[in-house]
Every structure is written in C-alpha cells, then in structure tokens.
mmCIF file of N, CA and C in Angstrom:
data_model
loop_
_atom_site.group_PDB
_atom_site.id
_atom_site.type_symbol
_atom_site.label_atom_id
_atom_site.label_comp_id
_atom_site.label_asym_id
_atom_site.label_seq_id
_atom_site.Cartn_x
_atom_site.Cartn_y
_atom_site.Cartn_z
ATOM 1 N N THR A 1 0.842 -1.184 0.000
ATOM 2 C CA THR A 1 -0.002 0.004 -0.004
ATOM 3 C C THR A 1 0.889 1.237 -0.003
ATOM 4 N N TRP A 2 0.314 2.370 -0.353
ATOM 5 C CA TRP A 2 1.096 3.598 -0.348
ATOM 6 C C TRP A 2 1.584 3.966 1.062
ATOM 7 N N PRO A 3 0.767 3.782 2.124
ATOM 8 C CA PRO A 3 1.303 4.044 3.473
ATOM 9 C C PRO A 3 2.522 3.160 3.789
ATOM 10 N N GLN A 4 2.517 1.912 3.333
ATOM 11 C CA GLN A 4 3.656 1.046 3.560
ATOM 12 C C GLN A 4 4.879 1.521 2.785
ATOM 13 N N VAL A 5 4.659 1.988 1.549
ATOM 14 C CA VAL A 5 5.764 2.529 0.745
ATOM 15 C C VAL A 5 6.359 3.729 1.468
ATOM 16 N N ASN A 6 5.520 4.614 1.964
ATOM 17 C CA ASN A 6 6.020 5.783 2.686
ATOM 18 C C ASN A 6 6.760 5.397 3.967
ATOM 19 N N GLU A 7 6.269 4.369 4.641
ATOM 20 C CA GLU A 7 6.965 3.888 5.844
ATOM 21 C C GLU A 7 8.360 3.370 5.483
ATOM 22 N N MET A 8 8.458 2.635 4.367
ATOM 23 C CA MET A 8 9.768 2.140 3.934
ATOM 24 C C MET A 8 10.693 3.293 3.574
ATOM 25 N N LEU A 9 10.170 4.292 2.890
ATOM 26 C CA LEU A 9 10.987 5.454 2.533
ATOM 27 C C LEU A 9 11.491 6.189 3.772
ATOM 28 N N GLU A 10 10.614 6.330 4.772
ATOM 29 C CA GLU A 10 10.995 7.020 6.004
ATOM 30 C C GLU A 10 12.088 6.300 6.761
ATOM 31 N N SER A 11 12.244 4.997 6.528
ATOM 32 C CA SER A 11 13.279 4.226 7.211
ATOM 33 C C SER A 11 14.679 4.641 6.767
ATOM 34 N N GLY A 12 14.774 5.215 5.584
ATOM 35 C CA GLY A 12 16.090 5.578 5.045
ATOM 36 C C GLY A 12 16.877 4.384 4.498
ATOM 37 N N LEU A 13 16.272 3.202 4.483
ATOM 38 C CA LEU A 13 16.950 1.990 4.045
ATOM 39 C C LEU A 13 16.736 1.681 2.556
ATOM 40 N N MET A 14 15.947 2.477 1.872
ATOM 41 C CA MET A 14 15.674 2.178 0.481
ATOM 42 C C MET A 14 15.454 3.446 -0.331
ATOM 43 N N THR A 15 15.525 3.289 -1.632
ATOM 44 C CA THR A 15 15.129 4.337 -2.555
ATOM 45 C C THR A 15 13.930 3.796 -3.345
ATOM 46 N N LEU A 16 13.288 4.666 -4.052
ATOM 47 C CA LEU A 16 12.108 4.299 -4.806
ATOM 48 C C LEU A 16 12.342 4.557 -6.281
ATOM 49 N N GLY A 17 12.013 3.598 -7.112
ATOM 50 C CA GLY A 17 12.162 3.756 -8.552
ATOM 51 C C GLY A 17 10.849 3.534 -9.253
ATOM 52 N N ALA A 18 10.842 3.805 -10.545
ATOM 53 C CA ALA A 18 9.637 3.646 -11.370
ATOM 54 C C ALA A 18 9.734 2.388 -12.240
ATOM 55 N N HIS A 19 8.561 1.961 -12.715
ATOM 56 C CA HIS A 19 8.480 0.724 -13.478
ATOM 57 C C HIS A 19 7.409 0.814 -14.571
ATOM 58 N N THR A 20 6.987 2.005 -14.933
ATOM 59 C CA THR A 20 5.907 2.344 -15.861
ATOM 60 C C THR A 20 4.567 2.303 -15.133
ATOM 61 N N HIS A 21 3.535 2.762 -15.832
ATOM 62 C CA HIS A 21 2.196 2.806 -15.244
ATOM 63 C C HIS A 21 1.439 1.497 -15.449
ATOM 64 N N THR A 22 1.455 0.956 -16.676
ATOM 65 C CA THR A 22 0.656 -0.243 -16.959
ATOM 66 C C THR A 22 1.496 -1.488 -17.264
ATOM 67 N N HIS A 23 2.819 -1.389 -17.109
ATOM 68 C CA HIS A 23 3.716 -2.534 -17.252
ATOM 69 C C HIS A 23 3.810 -3.118 -18.673
ATOM 70 N N PRO A 24 3.888 -2.263 -19.704
ATOM 71 C CA PRO A 24 4.009 -2.814 -21.053
ATOM 72 C C PRO A 24 5.436 -3.225 -21.360
ATOM 73 N N ASP A 25 5.598 -4.068 -22.353
ATOM 74 C CA ASP A 25 6.920 -4.393 -22.878
ATOM 75 C C ASP A 25 7.347 -3.198 -23.707
ATOM 76 N N LEU A 26 8.321 -2.433 -23.215
ATOM 77 C CA LEU A 26 8.728 -1.195 -23.881
ATOM 78 C C LEU A 26 9.384 -1.422 -25.238
ATOM 79 N N SER A 27 9.747 -2.646 -25.538
ATOM 80 C CA SER A 27 10.345 -2.927 -26.847
ATOM 81 C C SER A 27 9.265 -3.045 -27.917
ATOM 82 N N THR A 28 7.986 -2.977 -27.532
ATOM 83 C CA THR A 28 6.897 -3.151 -28.496
ATOM 84 C C THR A 28 6.032 -1.907 -28.677
ATOM 85 N N ILE A 29 6.359 -0.798 -27.991
ATOM 86 C CA ILE A 29 5.548 0.425 -28.130
ATOM 87 C C ILE A 29 6.409 1.584 -28.592
ATOM 88 N N ASP A 30 5.759 2.630 -29.105
ATOM 89 C CA ASP A 30 6.489 3.770 -29.662
ATOM 90 C C ASP A 30 6.928 4.752 -28.586
ATOM 91 N N VAL A 31 7.733 5.733 -28.983
ATOM 92 C CA VAL A 31 8.305 6.689 -28.049
ATOM 93 C C VAL A 31 7.237 7.492 -27.314
ATOM 94 N N VAL A 32 6.170 7.876 -28.006
ATOM 95 C CA VAL A 32 5.111 8.642 -27.364
ATOM 96 C C VAL A 32 4.480 7.821 -26.229
ATOM 97 N N ALA A 33 4.189 6.560 -26.507
ATOM 98 C CA ALA A 33 3.615 5.692 -25.471
ATOM 99 C C ALA A 33 4.592 5.455 -24.328
ATOM 100 N N ILE A 34 5.891 5.308 -24.635
ATOM 101 C CA ILE A 34 6.909 5.128 -23.601
ATOM 102 C C ILE A 34 6.920 6.342 -22.690
ATOM 103 N N ARG A 35 6.944 7.537 -23.278
ATOM 104 C CA ARG A 35 6.943 8.764 -22.462
ATOM 105 C C ARG A 35 5.691 8.861 -21.591
ATOM 106 N N GLU A 36 4.547 8.539 -22.145
ATOM 107 C CA GLU A 36 3.295 8.567 -21.368
ATOM 108 C C GLU A 36 3.347 7.587 -20.206
ATOM 109 N N GLU A 37 3.863 6.412 -20.438
ATOM 110 C CA GLU A 37 3.964 5.390 -19.382
ATOM 111 C C GLU A 37 4.839 5.873 -18.221
ATOM 112 N N ILE A 38 6.012 6.427 -18.537
ATOM 113 C CA ILE A 38 6.891 6.824 -17.439
ATOM 114 C C ILE A 38 6.446 8.128 -16.783
ATOM 115 N N GLU A 39 5.853 9.048 -17.579
ATOM 116 C CA GLU A 39 5.356 10.279 -16.975
ATOM 117 C C GLU A 39 4.226 10.002 -15.990
ATOM 118 N N ARG A 40 3.283 9.143 -16.386
ATOM 119 C CA ARG A 40 2.170 8.819 -15.496
ATOM 120 C C ARG A 40 2.678 8.107 -14.236
ATOM 121 N N SER A 41 3.578 7.176 -14.408
ATOM 122 C CA SER A 41 4.148 6.480 -13.269
ATOM 123 C C SER A 41 4.823 7.463 -12.321
ATOM 124 N N ASN A 42 5.668 8.329 -12.858
ATOM 125 C CA ASN A 42 6.366 9.312 -12.033
ATOM 126 C C ASN A 42 5.395 10.262 -11.325
ATOM 127 N N GLU A 43 4.333 10.687 -12.022
ATOM 128 C CA GLU A 43 3.334 11.563 -11.424
ATOM 129 C C GLU A 43 2.643 10.887 -10.242
ATOM 130 N N LEU A 44 2.245 9.632 -10.427
ATOM 131 C CA LEU A 44 1.580 8.898 -9.336
ATOM 132 C C LEU A 44 2.493 8.723 -8.129
ATOM 133 N N ILE A 45 3.719 8.368 -8.383
ATOM 134 C CA ILE A 45 4.673 8.165 -7.274
ATOM 135 C C ILE A 45 4.896 9.475 -6.534
ATOM 136 N N ALA A 46 5.106 10.562 -7.276
ATOM 137 C CA ALA A 46 5.341 11.863 -6.636
ATOM 138 C C ALA A 46 4.128 12.323 -5.842
ATOM 139 N N SER A 47 2.923 12.111 -6.383
ATOM 140 C CA SER A 47 1.717 12.578 -5.680
ATOM 141 C C SER A 47 1.460 11.803 -4.403
ATOM 142 N N ARG A 48 1.899 10.556 -4.342
ATOM 143 C CA ARG A 48 1.628 9.715 -3.173
ATOM 144 C C ARG A 48 2.789 9.670 -2.176
ATOM 145 N N THR A 49 3.973 10.059 -2.612
ATOM 146 C CA THR A 49 5.131 9.958 -1.711
ATOM 147 C C THR A 49 5.919 11.263 -1.588
ATOM 148 N N GLY A 50 5.751 12.158 -2.548
ATOM 149 C CA GLY A 50 6.561 13.372 -2.561
ATOM 150 C C GLY A 50 7.958 13.139 -3.089
ATOM 151 N N VAL A 51 8.218 11.948 -3.613
ATOM 152 C CA VAL A 51 9.532 11.573 -4.102
ATOM 153 C C VAL A 51 9.596 11.676 -5.624
ATOM 154 N N GLU A 52 10.662 12.281 -6.109
ATOM 155 C CA GLU A 52 10.933 12.303 -7.555
ATOM 156 C C GLU A 52 11.785 11.080 -7.863
ATOM 157 N N THR A 53 11.268 10.203 -8.698
ATOM 158 C CA THR A 53 11.986 8.967 -8.994
ATOM 159 C C THR A 53 13.225 9.241 -9.836
ATOM 160 N N ARG A 54 14.337 8.595 -9.469
ATOM 161 C CA ARG A 54 15.599 8.749 -10.182
ATOM 162 C C ARG A 54 16.044 7.433 -10.817
ATOM 163 N N HIS A 55 15.353 6.343 -10.494
ATOM 164 C CA HIS A 55 15.757 5.016 -10.946
ATOM 165 C C HIS A 55 14.597 4.337 -11.656
ATOM 166 N N PHE A 56 14.924 3.466 -12.599
ATOM 167 C CA PHE A 56 13.913 2.821 -13.429
ATOM 168 C C PHE A 56 14.232 1.350 -13.624
ATOM 169 N N THR A 57 13.204 0.529 -13.654
ATOM 170 C CA THR A 57 13.352 -0.893 -13.983
ATOM 171 C C THR A 57 12.451 -1.205 -15.161
ATOM 172 N N TYR A 58 13.049 -1.786 -16.208
ATOM 173 C CA TYR A 58 12.278 -2.151 -17.407
ATOM 174 C C TYR A 58 11.283 -3.264 -17.099
ATOM 175 N N PRO A 59 9.997 -3.077 -17.477
ATOM 176 C CA PRO A 59 9.043 -4.165 -17.332
ATOM 177 C C PRO A 59 9.524 -5.375 -18.132
ATOM 178 N N TRP A 60 9.405 -6.526 -17.526
ATOM 179 C CA TRP A 60 9.852 -7.786 -18.126
ATOM 180 C C TRP A 60 11.362 -7.813 -18.337
ATOM 181 N N GLY A 61 12.042 -6.720 -17.999
ATOM 182 C CA GLY A 61 13.483 -6.641 -18.202
ATOM 183 C C GLY A 61 13.868 -6.382 -19.644
ATOM 184 N N TYR A 62 12.896 -6.024 -20.503
ATOM 185 C CA TYR A 62 13.157 -5.907 -21.941
ATOM 186 C C TYR A 62 13.456 -4.464 -22.328
ATOM 187 N N TRP A 63 14.636 -4.288 -22.867
ATOM 188 C CA TRP A 63 15.188 -3.006 -23.311
ATOM 189 C C TRP A 63 14.830 -2.774 -24.781
ATOM 190 N N SER A 64 14.813 -1.515 -25.202
ATOM 191 C CA SER A 64 14.742 -1.176 -26.611
ATOM 192 C C SER A 64 15.510 0.127 -26.813
ATOM 193 N N GLU A 65 15.976 0.336 -28.023
ATOM 194 C CA GLU A 65 16.727 1.539 -28.318
ATOM 195 C C GLU A 65 15.893 2.793 -28.079
ATOM 196 N N ALA A 66 14.617 2.753 -28.500
ATOM 197 C CA ALA A 66 13.726 3.903 -28.300
ATOM 198 C C ALA A 66 13.536 4.188 -26.810
ATOM 199 N N ALA A 67 13.274 3.126 -26.047
ATOM 200 C CA ALA A 67 13.075 3.297 -24.597
ATOM 201 C C ALA A 67 14.355 3.807 -23.939
ATOM 202 N N ASP A 68 15.496 3.298 -24.353
ATOM 203 C CA ASP A 68 16.775 3.692 -23.775
ATOM 204 C C ASP A 68 16.971 5.201 -23.863
ATOM 205 N N ARG A 69 16.682 5.772 -25.036
ATOM 206 C CA ARG A 69 16.843 7.226 -25.195
ATOM 207 C C ARG A 69 15.960 8.008 -24.226
ATOM 208 N N VAL A 70 14.715 7.566 -24.082
ATOM 209 C CA VAL A 70 13.788 8.249 -23.175
ATOM 210 C C VAL A 70 14.249 8.068 -21.730
ATOM 211 N N ILE A 71 14.554 6.849 -21.354
ATOM 212 C CA ILE A 71 14.937 6.541 -19.958
ATOM 213 C C ILE A 71 16.175 7.319 -19.562
ATOM 214 N N ARG A 72 17.173 7.399 -20.442
ATOM 215 C CA ARG A 72 18.406 8.146 -20.119
ATOM 216 C C ARG A 72 18.132 9.639 -19.925
ATOM 217 N N SER A 73 17.087 10.166 -20.545
ATOM 218 C CA SER A 73 16.785 11.599 -20.404
ATOM 219 C C SER A 73 16.019 11.916 -19.121
ATOM 220 N N VAL A 74 15.502 10.879 -18.440
ATOM 221 C CA VAL A 74 14.663 11.095 -17.267
ATOM 222 C C VAL A 74 15.305 10.606 -15.968
ATOM 223 N N TYR A 75 15.985 9.478 -16.019
ATOM 224 C CA TYR A 75 16.463 8.805 -14.804
ATOM 225 C C TYR A 75 17.996 8.826 -14.680
ATOM 226 N N ALA A 76 18.477 8.409 -13.500
ATOM 227 C CA ALA A 76 19.908 8.309 -13.243
ATOM 228 C C ALA A 76 20.435 6.898 -13.468
ATOM 229 N N THR A 77 19.541 5.879 -13.358
ATOM 230 C CA THR A 77 19.908 4.496 -13.578
ATOM 231 C C THR A 77 18.735 3.731 -14.165
ATOM 232 N N ALA A 78 19.033 2.587 -14.784
ATOM 233 C CA ALA A 78 17.980 1.698 -15.287
ATOM 234 C C ALA A 78 18.432 0.255 -15.135
ATOM 235 N N VAL A 79 17.460 -0.620 -14.835
ATOM 236 C CA VAL A 79 17.748 -2.030 -14.590
ATOM 237 C C VAL A 79 17.012 -2.882 -15.598
ATOM 238 N N LEU A 80 17.734 -3.849 -16.169
ATOM 239 C CA LEU A 80 17.188 -4.801 -17.136
ATOM 240 C C LEU A 80 16.803 -6.104 -16.430
ATOM 241 N N GLY A 81 16.656 -7.155 -17.211
ATOM 242 C CA GLY A 81 16.406 -8.490 -16.655
ATOM 243 C C GLY A 81 17.692 -9.065 -16.104
ATOM 244 N N SER A 82 17.652 -10.313 -15.715
ATOM 245 C CA SER A 82 18.847 -10.930 -15.136
ATOM 246 C C SER A 82 19.908 -11.136 -16.198
ATOM 247 N N GLY A 83 21.138 -11.259 -15.760
ATOM 248 C CA GLY A 83 22.239 -11.435 -16.694
ATOM 249 C C GLY A 83 23.566 -11.406 -15.991
ATOM 250 N N ARG A 84 24.518 -10.775 -16.641
ATOM 251 C CA ARG A 84 25.884 -10.719 -16.085
ATOM 252 C C ARG A 84 25.937 -9.955 -14.774
ATOM 253 N N ALA A 85 26.949 -10.263 -13.998
ATOM 254 C CA ALA A 85 27.167 -9.539 -12.743
ATOM 255 C C ALA A 85 27.524 -8.085 -13.040
ATOM 256 N N ILE A 86 27.283 -7.232 -12.094
ATOM 257 C CA ILE A 86 27.587 -5.809 -12.220
ATOM 258 C C ILE A 86 28.997 -5.564 -11.720
ATOM 259 N N ASP A 87 29.761 -4.779 -12.496
ATOM 260 C CA ASP A 87 31.098 -4.395 -12.039
ATOM 261 C C ASP A 87 31.309 -2.907 -12.288
ATOM 262 N N GLY A 88 32.505 -2.423 -12.073
ATOM 263 C CA GLY A 88 32.810 -1.008 -12.200
ATOM 264 C C GLY A 88 32.658 -0.445 -13.610
ATOM 265 N N ASP A 89 32.651 -1.299 -14.612
ATOM 266 C CA ASP A 89 32.502 -0.853 -15.989
ATOM 267 C C ASP A 89 31.065 -0.940 -16.514
ATOM 268 N N THR A 90 30.141 -1.396 -15.693
ATOM 269 C CA THR A 90 28.755 -1.564 -16.136
ATOM 270 C C THR A 90 28.099 -0.222 -16.383
ATOM 271 N N ASP A 91 27.443 -0.065 -17.518
ATOM 272 C CA ASP A 91 26.661 1.123 -17.845
ATOM 273 C C ASP A 91 25.506 1.241 -16.841
ATOM 274 N N LEU A 92 25.352 2.391 -16.209
ATOM 275 C CA LEU A 92 24.316 2.566 -15.174
ATOM 276 C C LEU A 92 22.892 2.475 -15.718
ATOM 277 N N PHE A 93 22.749 2.455 -17.047
ATOM 278 C CA PHE A 93 21.437 2.303 -17.656
ATOM 279 C C PHE A 93 21.232 0.903 -18.210
ATOM 280 N N LEU A 94 22.191 0.032 -17.973
ATOM 281 C CA LEU A 94 22.097 -1.365 -18.414
ATOM 282 C C LEU A 94 22.455 -2.313 -17.262
ATOM 283 N N LEU A 95 22.015 -1.956 -16.062
ATOM 284 C CA LEU A 95 22.263 -2.799 -14.881
ATOM 285 C C LEU A 95 21.400 -4.048 -14.962
ATOM 286 N N ASN A 96 21.904 -5.154 -14.504
ATOM 287 C CA ASN A 96 21.143 -6.414 -14.508
ATOM 288 C C ASN A 96 20.605 -6.709 -13.122
ATOM 289 N N ARG A 97 19.420 -7.251 -13.085
ATOM 290 C CA ARG A 97 18.824 -7.722 -11.837
ATOM 291 C C ARG A 97 19.511 -9.007 -11.444
ATOM 292 N N VAL A 98 19.759 -9.151 -10.198
ATOM 293 C CA VAL A 98 20.270 -10.406 -9.666
ATOM 294 C C VAL A 98 19.394 -10.755 -8.473
ATOM 295 N N PRO A 99 18.367 -11.567 -8.710
ATOM 296 C CA PRO A 99 17.474 -11.881 -7.609
ATOM 297 C C PRO A 99 18.163 -12.723 -6.534
ATOM 298 N N VAL A 100 17.966 -12.341 -5.311
ATOM 299 C CA VAL A 100 18.523 -13.088 -4.184
ATOM 300 C C VAL A 100 17.354 -13.665 -3.406
ATOM 301 N N GLN A 101 17.413 -14.961 -3.161
ATOM 302 C CA GLN A 101 16.307 -15.634 -2.471
ATOM 303 C C GLN A 101 16.778 -16.195 -1.136
ATOM 304 N N LEU A 102 15.864 -16.307 -0.224
ATOM 305 C CA LEU A 102 16.166 -16.848 1.084
ATOM 306 C C LEU A 102 16.766 -18.248 0.966
ATOM 307 N N SER A 103 16.346 -18.998 -0.042
ATOM 308 C CA SER A 103 16.830 -20.381 -0.204
ATOM 309 C C SER A 103 18.239 -20.474 -0.825
ATOM 310 N N ASP A 104 18.804 -19.333 -1.273
ATOM 311 C CA ASP A 104 20.161 -19.367 -1.837
ATOM 312 C C ASP A 104 21.165 -19.800 -0.774
ATOM 313 N N THR A 105 21.992 -20.757 -1.106
ATOM 314 C CA THR A 105 23.082 -21.122 -0.208
ATOM 315 C C THR A 105 24.168 -20.066 -0.349
ATOM 316 N N SER A 106 25.130 -20.057 0.557
ATOM 317 C CA SER A 106 26.219 -19.067 0.456
ATOM 318 C C SER A 106 26.999 -19.260 -0.841
ATOM 319 N N VAL A 107 27.163 -20.498 -1.288
ATOM 320 C CA VAL A 107 27.884 -20.768 -2.542
ATOM 321 C C VAL A 107 27.120 -20.171 -3.728
ATOM 322 N N PHE A 108 25.809 -20.421 -3.794
ATOM 323 C CA PHE A 108 25.009 -19.915 -4.900
ATOM 324 C C PHE A 108 24.928 -18.396 -4.863
ATOM 325 N N PHE A 109 24.800 -17.818 -3.670
ATOM 326 C CA PHE A 109 24.782 -16.370 -3.526
ATOM 327 C C PHE A 109 26.083 -15.762 -4.077
ATOM 328 N N ARG A 110 27.238 -16.327 -3.678
ATOM 329 C CA ARG A 110 28.521 -15.823 -4.173
ATOM 330 C C ARG A 110 28.599 -15.921 -5.696
ATOM 331 N N ARG A 111 28.127 -17.038 -6.252
ATOM 332 C CA ARG A 111 28.138 -17.208 -7.710
ATOM 333 C C ARG A 111 27.280 -16.133 -8.388
ATOM 334 N N LYS A 112 26.115 -15.856 -7.841
ATOM 335 C CA LYS A 112 25.263 -14.825 -8.423
ATOM 336 C C LYS A 112 25.963 -13.465 -8.396
ATOM 337 N N MET A 113 26.632 -13.171 -7.293
ATOM 338 C CA MET A 113 27.265 -11.869 -7.162
ATOM 339 C C MET A 113 28.512 -11.721 -8.036
ATOM 340 N N THR A 114 29.199 -12.799 -8.301
ATOM 341 C CA THR A 114 30.448 -12.699 -9.081
ATOM 342 C C THR A 114 30.259 -12.986 -10.569
ATOM 343 N N THR A 115 29.320 -13.832 -10.918
ATOM 344 C CA THR A 115 29.160 -14.166 -12.343
ATOM 345 C C THR A 115 27.790 -13.831 -12.888
ATOM 346 N N GLY A 116 26.877 -13.381 -12.032
ATOM 347 C CA GLY A 116 25.531 -13.064 -12.498
ATOM 348 C C GLY A 116 24.738 -14.347 -12.721
ATOM 349 N N MET A 117 23.845 -14.293 -13.648
ATOM 350 C CA MET A 117 22.961 -15.419 -13.930
ATOM 351 C C MET A 117 22.966 -15.707 -15.433
ATOM 352 N N ARG A 118 24.144 -15.929 -15.990
ATOM 353 C CA ARG A 118 24.280 -16.073 -17.441
ATOM 354 C C ARG A 118 23.442 -17.191 -18.039
ATOM 355 N N LEU A 119 23.494 -18.394 -17.460
ATOM 356 C CA LEU A 119 22.731 -19.509 -18.014
ATOM 357 C C LEU A 119 21.240 -19.216 -17.985
ATOM 358 N N GLU A 120 20.751 -18.730 -16.866
ATOM 359 C CA GLU A 120 19.338 -18.400 -16.752
ATOM 360 C C GLU A 120 18.957 -17.333 -17.778
ATOM 361 N N ASP A 121 19.834 -16.352 -17.977
ATOM 362 C CA ASP A 121 19.564 -15.280 -18.929
ATOM 363 C C ASP A 121 19.503 -15.811 -20.357
ATOM 364 N N ILE A 122 20.396 -16.700 -20.718
ATOM 365 C CA ILE A 122 20.403 -17.292 -22.066
ATOM 366 C C ILE A 122 19.075 -18.016 -22.313
ATOM 367 N N VAL A 123 18.644 -18.810 -21.356
ATOM 368 C CA VAL A 123 17.374 -19.559 -21.496
ATOM 369 C C VAL A 123 16.207 -18.595 -21.618
ATOM 370 N N ARG A 124 16.153 -17.608 -20.730
ATOM 371 C CA ARG A 124 15.038 -16.639 -20.750
ATOM 372 C C ARG A 124 14.974 -15.917 -22.088
ATOM 373 N N ARG A 125 16.123 -15.463 -22.609
ATOM 374 C CA ARG A 125 16.158 -14.769 -23.895
ATOM 375 C C ARG A 125 15.670 -15.646 -25.042
ATOM 376 N N ARG A 126 16.123 -16.876 -25.069
ATOM 377 C CA ARG A 126 15.708 -17.797 -26.146
ATOM 378 C C ARG A 126 14.204 -18.063 -26.112
ATOM 379 N N VAL A 127 13.689 -18.338 -24.932
ATOM 380 C CA VAL A 127 12.262 -18.611 -24.805
ATOM 381 C C VAL A 127 11.434 -17.398 -25.233
ATOM 382 N N ALA A 128 11.859 -16.218 -24.836
ATOM 383 C CA ALA A 128 11.094 -14.999 -25.127
ATOM 384 C C ALA A 128 11.393 -14.423 -26.505
ATOM 385 N N GLY A 129 12.465 -14.870 -27.142
ATOM 386 C CA GLY A 129 12.856 -14.295 -28.427
ATOM 387 C C GLY A 129 13.437 -12.894 -28.272
ATOM 388 N N TYR A 130 13.933 -12.594 -27.089
ATOM 389 C CA TYR A 130 14.501 -11.264 -26.780
ATOM 390 C C TYR A 130 15.919 -11.163 -27.276
ATOM 391 N N ARG A 131 16.267 -10.031 -27.924
ATOM 392 C CA ARG A 131 17.610 -9.870 -28.474
ATOM 393 C C ARG A 131 18.310 -8.592 -27.977
ATOM 394 N N GLY A 132 17.837 -7.997 -26.878
ATOM 395 C CA GLY A 132 18.432 -6.775 -26.356
ATOM 396 C C GLY A 132 19.695 -7.021 -25.571
ATOM 397 N N PRO A 133 20.233 -5.972 -24.960
ATOM 398 C CA PRO A 133 21.475 -6.105 -24.184
ATOM 399 C C PRO A 133 21.296 -6.961 -22.945
#
C-alpha cells in the first residue's frame, strides 16, 4: 500500500524507482507511449510519496533503443532483466537484476554476485525471443 511505501521510505533503508504505469513491454511500443507510461508512473509516485523517482526498472526486463533514449533523459539508472554480474564498467542504464532468495546457499549467492545469472539469462532470452542487451 502507499502508506507502507512511505513507511519504507521514512526508514532511510531504500530508494524508490519507477516501473511504468501499466507494465508494457517497452520494446513493443512507440516513443510517445513510452513517455506517457513513465510520466504517469512518475506523477503517481510523486503525488503519493513526494519523491521524484531517479531510478527505473524495465518491465519484463526488456530493453529497446527507443526506450533507452527516453529513460536516459529522465532517470539516473535503469535495470534490465537478469544477466551478467555488475562491475565497475557496467553502464548505469544497463544494470542487470540479480534476484537473491532466502533459499540461496552461500555458494550460490557468491556465484550470483560474481558471475551473475548467465545460463538463466540465455534460457530466458531464447524462450522470449528477446535480443536486447
């Protein structure tokens, strides 16, 4: 709920990012629709929290060249789907998600942090027919 989001923000332990308004695959819509999606999302977040979003996560993790141009003009960072580990050379607009689960052993957690999730990413891309970064 929005009160819970505000409580989390007040803790100082997190930041808040945007994810679009209706969760479309941004690789399938035009620039006007992309702008509308992120503007509406940002407006709703600001009206309910007073926070201006600086970070973005691509719905479904799917990037597109058109979306990239818009996202870079609005945000400070952007996150894609799972993939390679993040290092000092990683583009801040092409960050990969690395999901961490309670069931991860310390060995699997270390592997995720050092090598990312390459095999999982290859499978996901093939199944979805995704060809982005």
